[in-house]
Coordinates of C-alpha atoms in Angstrom, one line a residue:
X1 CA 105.3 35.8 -71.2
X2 CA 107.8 34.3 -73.7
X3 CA 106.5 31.8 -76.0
X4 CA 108.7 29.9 -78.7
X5 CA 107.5 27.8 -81.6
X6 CA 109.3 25.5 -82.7
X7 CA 108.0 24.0 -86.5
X8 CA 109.0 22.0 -89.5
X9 CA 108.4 25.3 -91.8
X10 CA 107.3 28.8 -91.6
X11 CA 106.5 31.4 -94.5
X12 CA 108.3 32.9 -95.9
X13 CA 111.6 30.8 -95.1
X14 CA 109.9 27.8 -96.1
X15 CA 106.5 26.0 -97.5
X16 CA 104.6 23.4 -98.4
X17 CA 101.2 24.1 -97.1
X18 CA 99.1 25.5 -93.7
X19 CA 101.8 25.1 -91.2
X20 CA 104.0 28.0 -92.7
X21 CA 100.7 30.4 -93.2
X22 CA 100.2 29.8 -89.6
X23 CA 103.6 30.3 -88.5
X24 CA 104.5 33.2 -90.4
X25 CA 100.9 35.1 -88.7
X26 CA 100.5 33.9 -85.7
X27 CA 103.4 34.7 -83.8
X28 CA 103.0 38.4 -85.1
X29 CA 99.9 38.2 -84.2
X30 CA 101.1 37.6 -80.9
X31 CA 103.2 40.1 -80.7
X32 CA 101.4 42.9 -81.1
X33 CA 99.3 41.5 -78.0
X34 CA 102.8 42.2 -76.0
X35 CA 103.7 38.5 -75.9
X36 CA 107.7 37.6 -76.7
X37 CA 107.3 35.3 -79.5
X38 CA 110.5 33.5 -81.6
X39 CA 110.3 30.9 -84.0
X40 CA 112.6 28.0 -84.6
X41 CA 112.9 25.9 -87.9
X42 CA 115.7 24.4 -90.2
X43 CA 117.5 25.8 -92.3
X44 CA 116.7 24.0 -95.8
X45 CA 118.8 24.3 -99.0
X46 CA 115.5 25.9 -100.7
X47 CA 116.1 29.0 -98.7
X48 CA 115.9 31.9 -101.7
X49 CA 119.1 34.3 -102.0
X50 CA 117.7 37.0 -101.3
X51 CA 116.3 35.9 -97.5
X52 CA 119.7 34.1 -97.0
X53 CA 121.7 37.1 -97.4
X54 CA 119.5 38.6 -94.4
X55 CA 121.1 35.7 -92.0
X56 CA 123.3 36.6 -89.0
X57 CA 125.1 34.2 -87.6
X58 CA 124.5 33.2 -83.7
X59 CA 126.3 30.6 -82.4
X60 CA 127.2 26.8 -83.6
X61 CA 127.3 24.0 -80.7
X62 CA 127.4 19.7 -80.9
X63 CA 123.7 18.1 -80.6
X64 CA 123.2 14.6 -79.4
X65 CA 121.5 12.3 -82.0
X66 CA 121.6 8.8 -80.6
X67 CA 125.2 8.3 -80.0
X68 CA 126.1 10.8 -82.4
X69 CA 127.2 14.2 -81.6
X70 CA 126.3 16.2 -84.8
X71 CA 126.9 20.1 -85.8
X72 CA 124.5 22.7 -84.6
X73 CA 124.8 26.4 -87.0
X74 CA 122.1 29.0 -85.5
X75 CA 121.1 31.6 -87.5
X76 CA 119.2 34.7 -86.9
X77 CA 116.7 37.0 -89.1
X78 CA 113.5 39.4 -88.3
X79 CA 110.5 39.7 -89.9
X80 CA 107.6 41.6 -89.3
X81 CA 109.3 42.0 -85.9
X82 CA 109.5 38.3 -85.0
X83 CA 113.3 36.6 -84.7
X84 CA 113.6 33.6 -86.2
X85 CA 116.1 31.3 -85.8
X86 CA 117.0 28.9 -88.3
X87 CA 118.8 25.1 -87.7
X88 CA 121.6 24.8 -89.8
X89 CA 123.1 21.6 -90.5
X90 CA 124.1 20.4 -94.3
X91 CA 123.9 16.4 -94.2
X92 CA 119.7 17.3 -92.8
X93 CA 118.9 19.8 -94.9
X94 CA 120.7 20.4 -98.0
X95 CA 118.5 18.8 -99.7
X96 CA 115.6 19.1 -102.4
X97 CA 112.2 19.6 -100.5
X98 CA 111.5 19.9 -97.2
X99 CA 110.3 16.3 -96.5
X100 CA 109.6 12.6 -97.9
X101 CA 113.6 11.5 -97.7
X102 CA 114.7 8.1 -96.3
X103 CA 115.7 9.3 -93.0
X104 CA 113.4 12.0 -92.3
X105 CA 112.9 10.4 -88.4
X106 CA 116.7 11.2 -87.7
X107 CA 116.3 14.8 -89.4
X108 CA 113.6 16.0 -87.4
X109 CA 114.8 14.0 -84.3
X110 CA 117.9 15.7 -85.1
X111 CA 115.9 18.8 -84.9
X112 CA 114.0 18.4 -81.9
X113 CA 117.2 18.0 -79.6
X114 CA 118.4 21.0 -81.1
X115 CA 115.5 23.3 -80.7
X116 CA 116.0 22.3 -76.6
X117 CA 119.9 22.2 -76.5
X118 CA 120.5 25.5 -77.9
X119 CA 118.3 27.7 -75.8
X120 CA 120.9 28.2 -72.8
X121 CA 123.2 29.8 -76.0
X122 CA 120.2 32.2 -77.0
X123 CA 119.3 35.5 -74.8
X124 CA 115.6 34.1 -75.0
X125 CA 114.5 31.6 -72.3
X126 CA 111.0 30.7 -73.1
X127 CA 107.7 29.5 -71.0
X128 CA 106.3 28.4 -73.0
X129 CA 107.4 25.8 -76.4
X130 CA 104.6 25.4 -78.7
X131 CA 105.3 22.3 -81.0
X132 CA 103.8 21.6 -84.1
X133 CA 103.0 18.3 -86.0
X134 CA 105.2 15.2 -86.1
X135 CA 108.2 17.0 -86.9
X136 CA 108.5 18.8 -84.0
X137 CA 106.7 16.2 -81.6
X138 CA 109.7 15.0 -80.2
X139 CA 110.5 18.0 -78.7
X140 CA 108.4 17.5 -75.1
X141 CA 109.2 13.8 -75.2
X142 CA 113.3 14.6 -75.0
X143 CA 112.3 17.4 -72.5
X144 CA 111.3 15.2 -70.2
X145 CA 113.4 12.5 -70.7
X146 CA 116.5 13.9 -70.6
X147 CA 115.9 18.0 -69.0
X148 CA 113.6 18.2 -66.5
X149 CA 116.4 17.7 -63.9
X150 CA 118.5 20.5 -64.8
X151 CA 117.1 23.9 -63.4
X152 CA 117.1 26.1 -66.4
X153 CA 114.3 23.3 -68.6
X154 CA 112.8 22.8 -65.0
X155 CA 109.8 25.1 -65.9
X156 CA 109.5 25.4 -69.5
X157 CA 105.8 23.8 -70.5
X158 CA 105.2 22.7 -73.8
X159 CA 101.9 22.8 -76.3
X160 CA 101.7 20.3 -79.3
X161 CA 99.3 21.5 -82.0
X162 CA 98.2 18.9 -84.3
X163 CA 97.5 20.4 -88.0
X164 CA 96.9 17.4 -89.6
X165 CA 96.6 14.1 -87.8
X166 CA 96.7 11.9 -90.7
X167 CA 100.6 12.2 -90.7
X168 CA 101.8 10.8 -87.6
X169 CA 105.4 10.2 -88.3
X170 CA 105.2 6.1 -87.8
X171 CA 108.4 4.4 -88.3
X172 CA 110.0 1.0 -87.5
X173 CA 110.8 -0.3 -83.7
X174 CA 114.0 -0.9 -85.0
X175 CA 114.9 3.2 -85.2
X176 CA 114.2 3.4 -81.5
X177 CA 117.7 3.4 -79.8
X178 CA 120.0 4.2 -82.7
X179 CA 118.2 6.8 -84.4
X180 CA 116.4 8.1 -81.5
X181 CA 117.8 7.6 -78.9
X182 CA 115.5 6.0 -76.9
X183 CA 116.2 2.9 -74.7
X184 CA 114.1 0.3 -73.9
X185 CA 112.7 2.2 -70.6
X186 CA 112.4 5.6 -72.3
X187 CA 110.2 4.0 -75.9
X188 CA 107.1 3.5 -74.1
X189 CA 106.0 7.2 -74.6
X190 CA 106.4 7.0 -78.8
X191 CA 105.1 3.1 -79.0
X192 CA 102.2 2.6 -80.5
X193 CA 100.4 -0.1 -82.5
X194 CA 103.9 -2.2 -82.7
X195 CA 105.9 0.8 -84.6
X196 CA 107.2 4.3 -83.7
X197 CA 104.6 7.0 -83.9
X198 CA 105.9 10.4 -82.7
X199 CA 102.9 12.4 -83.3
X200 CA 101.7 9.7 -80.0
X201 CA 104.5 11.1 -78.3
X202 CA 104.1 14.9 -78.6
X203 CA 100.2 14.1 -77.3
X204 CA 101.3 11.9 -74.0
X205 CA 103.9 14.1 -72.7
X206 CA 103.0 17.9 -74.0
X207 CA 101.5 20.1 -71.2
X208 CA 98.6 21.1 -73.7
X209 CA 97.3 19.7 -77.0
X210 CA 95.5 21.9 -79.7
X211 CA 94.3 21.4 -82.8
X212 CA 93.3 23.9 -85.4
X213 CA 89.8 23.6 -85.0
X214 CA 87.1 23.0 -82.3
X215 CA 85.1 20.9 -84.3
X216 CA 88.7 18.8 -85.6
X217 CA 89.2 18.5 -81.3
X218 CA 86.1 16.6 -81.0
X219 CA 86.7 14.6 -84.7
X220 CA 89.7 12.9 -84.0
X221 CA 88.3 11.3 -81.2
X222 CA 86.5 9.2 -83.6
X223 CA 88.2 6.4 -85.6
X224 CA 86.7 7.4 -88.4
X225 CA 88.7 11.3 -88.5
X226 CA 91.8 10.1 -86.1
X227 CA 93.8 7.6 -88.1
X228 CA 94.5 4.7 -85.0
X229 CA 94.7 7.7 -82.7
X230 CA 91.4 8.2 -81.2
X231 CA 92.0 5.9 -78.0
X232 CA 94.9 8.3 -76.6
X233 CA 93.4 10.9 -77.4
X234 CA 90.5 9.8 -75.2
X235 CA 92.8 9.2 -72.5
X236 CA 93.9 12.8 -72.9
X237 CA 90.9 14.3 -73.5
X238 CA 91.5 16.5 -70.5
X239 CA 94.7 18.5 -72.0
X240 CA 93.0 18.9 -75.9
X241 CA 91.2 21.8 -77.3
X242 CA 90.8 23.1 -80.9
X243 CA 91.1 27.0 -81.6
X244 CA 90.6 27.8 -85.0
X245 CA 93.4 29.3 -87.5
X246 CA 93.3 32.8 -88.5
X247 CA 94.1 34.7 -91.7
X248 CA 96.8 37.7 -92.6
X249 CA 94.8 39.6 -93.1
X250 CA 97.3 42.2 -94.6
X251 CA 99.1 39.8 -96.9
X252 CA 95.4 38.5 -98.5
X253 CA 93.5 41.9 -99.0
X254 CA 91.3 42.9 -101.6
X255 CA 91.7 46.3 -101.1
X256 CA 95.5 46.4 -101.7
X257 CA 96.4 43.0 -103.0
X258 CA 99.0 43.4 -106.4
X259 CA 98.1 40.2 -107.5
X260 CA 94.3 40.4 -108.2
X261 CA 93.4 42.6 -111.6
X262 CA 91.7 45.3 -109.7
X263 CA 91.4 45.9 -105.7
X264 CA 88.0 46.6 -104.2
X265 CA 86.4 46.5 -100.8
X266 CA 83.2 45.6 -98.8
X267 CA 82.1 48.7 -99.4
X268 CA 82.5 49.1 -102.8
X269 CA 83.4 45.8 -104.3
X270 CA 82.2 46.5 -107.8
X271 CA 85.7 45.6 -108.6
X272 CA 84.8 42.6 -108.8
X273 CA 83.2 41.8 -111.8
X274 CA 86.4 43.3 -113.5
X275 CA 88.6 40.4 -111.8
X276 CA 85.5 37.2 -112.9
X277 CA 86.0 39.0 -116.1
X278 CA 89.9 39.0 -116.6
X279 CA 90.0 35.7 -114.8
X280 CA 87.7 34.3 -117.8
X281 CA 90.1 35.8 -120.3
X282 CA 93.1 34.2 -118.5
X283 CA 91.4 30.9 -118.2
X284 CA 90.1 31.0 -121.7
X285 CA 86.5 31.0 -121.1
X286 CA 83.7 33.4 -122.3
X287 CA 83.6 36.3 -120.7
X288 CA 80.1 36.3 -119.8
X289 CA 79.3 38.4 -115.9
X290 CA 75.7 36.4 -115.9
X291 CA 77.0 33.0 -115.4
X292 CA 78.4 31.9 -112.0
X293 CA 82.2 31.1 -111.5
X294 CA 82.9 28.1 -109.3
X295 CA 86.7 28.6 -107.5
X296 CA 88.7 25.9 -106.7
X297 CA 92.3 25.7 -105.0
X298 CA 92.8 22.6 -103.1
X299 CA 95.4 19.8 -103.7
X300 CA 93.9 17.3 -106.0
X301 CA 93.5 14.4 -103.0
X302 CA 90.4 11.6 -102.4
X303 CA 90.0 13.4 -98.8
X304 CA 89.4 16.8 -99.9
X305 CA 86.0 15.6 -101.5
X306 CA 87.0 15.5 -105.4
X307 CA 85.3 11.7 -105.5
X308 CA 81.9 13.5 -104.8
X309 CA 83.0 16.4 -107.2
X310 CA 83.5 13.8 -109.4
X311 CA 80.9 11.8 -109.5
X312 CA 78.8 15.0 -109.8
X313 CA 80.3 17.5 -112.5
X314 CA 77.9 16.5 -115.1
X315 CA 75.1 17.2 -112.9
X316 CA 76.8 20.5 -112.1
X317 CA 77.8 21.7 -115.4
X318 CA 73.9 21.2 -116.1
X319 CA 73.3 24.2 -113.7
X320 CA 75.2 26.3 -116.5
X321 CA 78.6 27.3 -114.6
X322 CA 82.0 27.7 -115.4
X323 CA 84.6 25.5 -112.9
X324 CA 88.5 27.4 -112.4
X325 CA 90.7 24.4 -111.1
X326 CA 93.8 25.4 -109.7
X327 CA 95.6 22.3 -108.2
X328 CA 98.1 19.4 -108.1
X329 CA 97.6 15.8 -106.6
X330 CA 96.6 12.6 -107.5
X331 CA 96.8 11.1 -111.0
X332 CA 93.5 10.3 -111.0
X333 CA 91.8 13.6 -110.3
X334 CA 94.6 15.6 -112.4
X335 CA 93.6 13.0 -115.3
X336 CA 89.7 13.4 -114.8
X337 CA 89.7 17.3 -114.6
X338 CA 92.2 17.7 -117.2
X339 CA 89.8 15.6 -119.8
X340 CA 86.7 17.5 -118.4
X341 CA 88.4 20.8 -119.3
X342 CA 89.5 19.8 -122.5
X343 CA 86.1 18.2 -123.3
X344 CA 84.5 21.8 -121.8
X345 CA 86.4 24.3 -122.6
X346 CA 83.9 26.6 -122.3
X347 CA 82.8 25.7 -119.0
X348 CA 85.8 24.3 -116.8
X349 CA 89.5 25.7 -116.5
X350 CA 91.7 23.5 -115.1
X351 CA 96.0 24.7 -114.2
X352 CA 98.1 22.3 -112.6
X353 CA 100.6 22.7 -110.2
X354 CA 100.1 25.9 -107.3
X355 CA 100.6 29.6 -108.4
X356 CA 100.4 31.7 -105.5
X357 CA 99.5 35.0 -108.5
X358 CA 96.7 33.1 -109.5
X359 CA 95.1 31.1 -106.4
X360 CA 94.9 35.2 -105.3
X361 CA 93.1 36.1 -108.6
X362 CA 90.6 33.3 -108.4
X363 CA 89.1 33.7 -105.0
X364 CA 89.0 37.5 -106.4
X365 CA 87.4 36.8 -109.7
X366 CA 85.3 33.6 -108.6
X367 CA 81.6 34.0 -107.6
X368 CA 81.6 30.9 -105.8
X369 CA 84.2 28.6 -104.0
X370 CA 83.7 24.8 -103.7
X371 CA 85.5 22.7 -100.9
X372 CA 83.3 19.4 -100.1
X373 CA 86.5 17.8 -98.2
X374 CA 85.8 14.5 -96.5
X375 CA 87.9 16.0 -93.7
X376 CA 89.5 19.6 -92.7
X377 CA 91.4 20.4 -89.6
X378 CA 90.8 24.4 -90.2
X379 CA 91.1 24.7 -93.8
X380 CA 92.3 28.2 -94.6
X381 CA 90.7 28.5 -98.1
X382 CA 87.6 29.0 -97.3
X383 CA 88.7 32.1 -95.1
X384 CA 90.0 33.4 -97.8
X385 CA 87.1 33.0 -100.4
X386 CA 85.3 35.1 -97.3
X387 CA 87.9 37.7 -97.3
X388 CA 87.6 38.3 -101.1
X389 CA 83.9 37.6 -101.5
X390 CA 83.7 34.3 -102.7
X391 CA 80.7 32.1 -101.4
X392 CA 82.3 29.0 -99.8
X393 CA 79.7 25.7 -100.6
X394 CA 81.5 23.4 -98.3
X395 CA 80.6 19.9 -96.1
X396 CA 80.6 20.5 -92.5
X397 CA 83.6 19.1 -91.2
X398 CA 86.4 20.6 -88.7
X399 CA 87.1 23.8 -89.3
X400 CA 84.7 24.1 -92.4
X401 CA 81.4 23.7 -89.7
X402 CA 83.2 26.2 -87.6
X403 CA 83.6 28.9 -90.1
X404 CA 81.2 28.3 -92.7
X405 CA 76.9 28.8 -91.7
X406 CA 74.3 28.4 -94.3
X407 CA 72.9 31.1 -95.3
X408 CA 69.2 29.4 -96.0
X409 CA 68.2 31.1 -92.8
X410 CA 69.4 34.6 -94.5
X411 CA 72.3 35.3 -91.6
X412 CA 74.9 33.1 -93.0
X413 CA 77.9 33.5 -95.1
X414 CA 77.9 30.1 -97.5
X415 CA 76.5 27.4 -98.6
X416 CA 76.4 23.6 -96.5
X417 CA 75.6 20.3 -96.8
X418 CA 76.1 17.8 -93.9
X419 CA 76.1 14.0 -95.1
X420 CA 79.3 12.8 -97.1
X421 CA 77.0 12.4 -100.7
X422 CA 77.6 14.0 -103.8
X423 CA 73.6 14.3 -104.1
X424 CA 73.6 16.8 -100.9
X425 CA 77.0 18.4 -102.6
X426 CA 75.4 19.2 -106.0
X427 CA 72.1 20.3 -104.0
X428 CA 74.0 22.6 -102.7
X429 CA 75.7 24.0 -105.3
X430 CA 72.3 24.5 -107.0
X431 CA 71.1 26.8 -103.9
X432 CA 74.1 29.0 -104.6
X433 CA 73.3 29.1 -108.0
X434 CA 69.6 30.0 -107.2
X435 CA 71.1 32.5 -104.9
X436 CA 73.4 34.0 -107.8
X437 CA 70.4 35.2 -109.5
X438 CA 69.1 36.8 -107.3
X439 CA 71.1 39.9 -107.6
X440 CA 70.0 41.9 -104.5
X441 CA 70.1 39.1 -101.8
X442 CA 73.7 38.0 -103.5
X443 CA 75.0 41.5 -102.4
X444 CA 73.7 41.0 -99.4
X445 CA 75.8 37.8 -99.0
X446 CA 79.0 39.1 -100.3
X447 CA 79.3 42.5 -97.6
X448 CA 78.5 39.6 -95.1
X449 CA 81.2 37.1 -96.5
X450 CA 84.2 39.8 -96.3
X451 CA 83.4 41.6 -93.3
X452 CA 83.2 38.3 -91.3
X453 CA 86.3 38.6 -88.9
X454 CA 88.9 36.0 -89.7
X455 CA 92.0 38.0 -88.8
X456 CA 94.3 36.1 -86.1
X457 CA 93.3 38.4 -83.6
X458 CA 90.5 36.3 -82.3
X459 CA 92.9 33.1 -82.4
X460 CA 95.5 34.9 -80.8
X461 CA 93.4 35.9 -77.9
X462 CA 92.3 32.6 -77.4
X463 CA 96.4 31.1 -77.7
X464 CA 97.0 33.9 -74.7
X465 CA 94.7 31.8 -72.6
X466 CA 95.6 29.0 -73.1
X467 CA 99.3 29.3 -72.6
X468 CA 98.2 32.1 -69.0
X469 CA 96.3 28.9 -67.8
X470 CA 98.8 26.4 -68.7
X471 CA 101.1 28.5 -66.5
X472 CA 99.6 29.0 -63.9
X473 CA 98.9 25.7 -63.1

């Protein structure tokens, strides 16, 4: 079984968030399981020296964009025993960033003919194209469109994972034909709600549709999770599933990870305390082992559940905590946590912006790690709290309710709260905190928390079946 993905980003060529953790694991993931996996993304002007000088050059060929005819560069590297190939082509992607220009719709329509039109010119036919998120959702609408009548596309299925529904890729009717290149006939497929919605296109005509979750799959079919989407994906109820993301679990380890200040294990993770410590020193709050430390890494948005955080942080700086912010987002929440930090400085750290070093050294150092999101597809953070032995408090929602059980009933490996209320948030903070102090039973919860299994091998697995049933149909 070949399988290639086909994305807007992938670590390490390229980040912004989830999609390139899941690209850069999965697919090894995969192949250790025997399945031929390649990955296919463009080539952006971000690209560090160092992985540009491992480039080979493939082939270069003409792809259709509209009535256009526009350069094609493929270019080659292997990592971790995966080929990728990267899209080259300057007036798309030398640019600053990887999205959120004018004309991202021709870009990454641009780059979903080429993904199709260059396979014949690559010694890798595939079974199977998994798609993912708007960028890419083009891909199975131009398959059928315009390939399904020449032999060599005649069999290739197509998955489209949905990481995120909020972004949809909506655009104006007007970029249908000329940008596109889709005529009046061909638009019904990415028409939706009187504008262009690609993400609406991927879902109608991909063989399979995942999402990163099962409790995301069943979400979005509400209005109030699926952003205007939750009638098709009604209709196509039949073809969705959610499997849950996975972690690398050899890039985030606490027993060998160079970032943290010292490396320890479930079996001996006294090793710990030394990281809260150092974190505290690096923060600039008192080193003290006896009070909890609250982790958070999230991007500072409405939707991942800072109005409830911040509507309660007087009520849970009363439960004598400390708070280490690491984030960047909306001006409001930078503003708020900033002044809180500066009017707390012994109790809440805040750093702006995302440092990979030190999101690492505070789900090491942090007792505790709060995500009440409004919604969460997967959500990867709270995997990797688990992996280092952070407690995740979180609201159960997608992949959070999935991952996450409260530990009231002593089996768990977090803390929960179900209702959208920063009451039932700070509640639950306060059971962790009551939990904290109990010094034997917290143990307890930590071996739990970092020997749960959130490698990608239980994701992978369920991927295999899902692309062995979609072929055999």
């Amino acid at each position: 079984m070949k399988v290639l993905f086909a994305a807007s980003e992938a670590y390490p060529f390229a980040m912004s968030g989830g999609l390139a953790d899941v690209m850069g694991a999965l697919p090894k993931a995969l192949r250790k399981r025997f399945v031929g996996c390649r990955v296919m993304l463009p080539l952006y002007e971000g690209l560090s020296d160092e992985l540009r000088s491992t480039l080979k050059f493939v082939t270069s060929i003409s792809v259709p964009v509209s009535w256009r005819q526009q350069y094609c560069g493929v270019f080659e590297a292997h990592i971790d025993g995966v080929i990728y190939y990267l899209i080259d082509n300057e007036y798309y992607f030398k640019r600053n960033g990887l999205y959120g220009h004018y004309d991202d719709a021709e870009r990454f329509a641009f780059f979903s003919r080429a993904v199709i039109e260059v396979l014949p010119h690559l010694d890798f036919k595939p079974d199977v194209i998994h798609c993912n998120d708007w960028q890419t959702a083009l891909v199975p609408v131009y398959l059928d469109m315009f390939y399904r009548n020449n032999e060599f596309y005649r069999d290739i299925k197509t998955v489209f994972t949905i990481h995120n529904i909020q972004y949809q890729g909506k655009y104006g009717k007007e970029l249908m034909g000329d940008v596109l290149g889709l005529d009046t006939g061909k638009a019904q497929s990415v028409e939706y709600d009187g504008c262009v919605n690609l993400m609406k296109g991927g879902i109608e005509c991909a063989n399979r549709v995942t999402t990163v979750s099962p409790t995301y799959a069943n979400e979005i079919l509400n209005p109030w999770f699926s952003h205007g989407l939750d009638s098709i994906l009604c209709d196509r109820r039949w073809k969705t599933s959610g499997i849950i993301n996975g972690i690398d679990t050899e890039v985030y380890n606490p027993e060998t990870d160079t970032h943290i200040f010292e490396n320890y294990s479930s079996d001996d993770f006294s090793g710990k305390s030394k990281n809260k410590q150092q974190l505290q020193k690096l923060m600039g709050l008192p080193e003290d082992k006896d009070i909890p430390l609250i982790g958070m890494v999230t991007r500072l948005v409405s939707h991942k559940g800072l109005d409830l955080v911040k509507y309660a942080f007087e009520k849970l700086l009363d439960l004598n905590v400390q708070i280490v912010i690491l984030g960047s987002g909306e001006w409001e929440f930078e503003t708020f946590f900033h002044n809180m930090a500066q009017g707390h400085p012994d109790k809440v750290a805040l750093r702006l912006g995302f440092v990979p070093h030190l999101a690492h050294k505070i789900y090491a150092g942090s007792d505790m790690f709060l995500m009440p999101s409004k919604s969460e597809p997967c959500g990867l953070s709270q995997l990797l709290a688990l992996r280092y032995g952070s407690i995740p408090i979180v609201r159960e929602t997608g992949g959070l309710a999935d991952t996450i059980i409260d530990s009231g009933d002593g089996k768990g490996n977090g803390f929960t709260f179900k209702s959208y209320n920063a009451d039932d948030m700070a509640y639950a903070v306060e059971r962790a905190v009551k939990g904290y102090h109990n010094k034997e039973g917290w143990e307890i919860l930590v071996k739990r928390a970092m020997e749960c299994d959130n490698s990608w091998s239980r994701s992978a697995n369920e991927y295999i079946k899902l692309y062995k049933q979609l072929l055999k149909d």
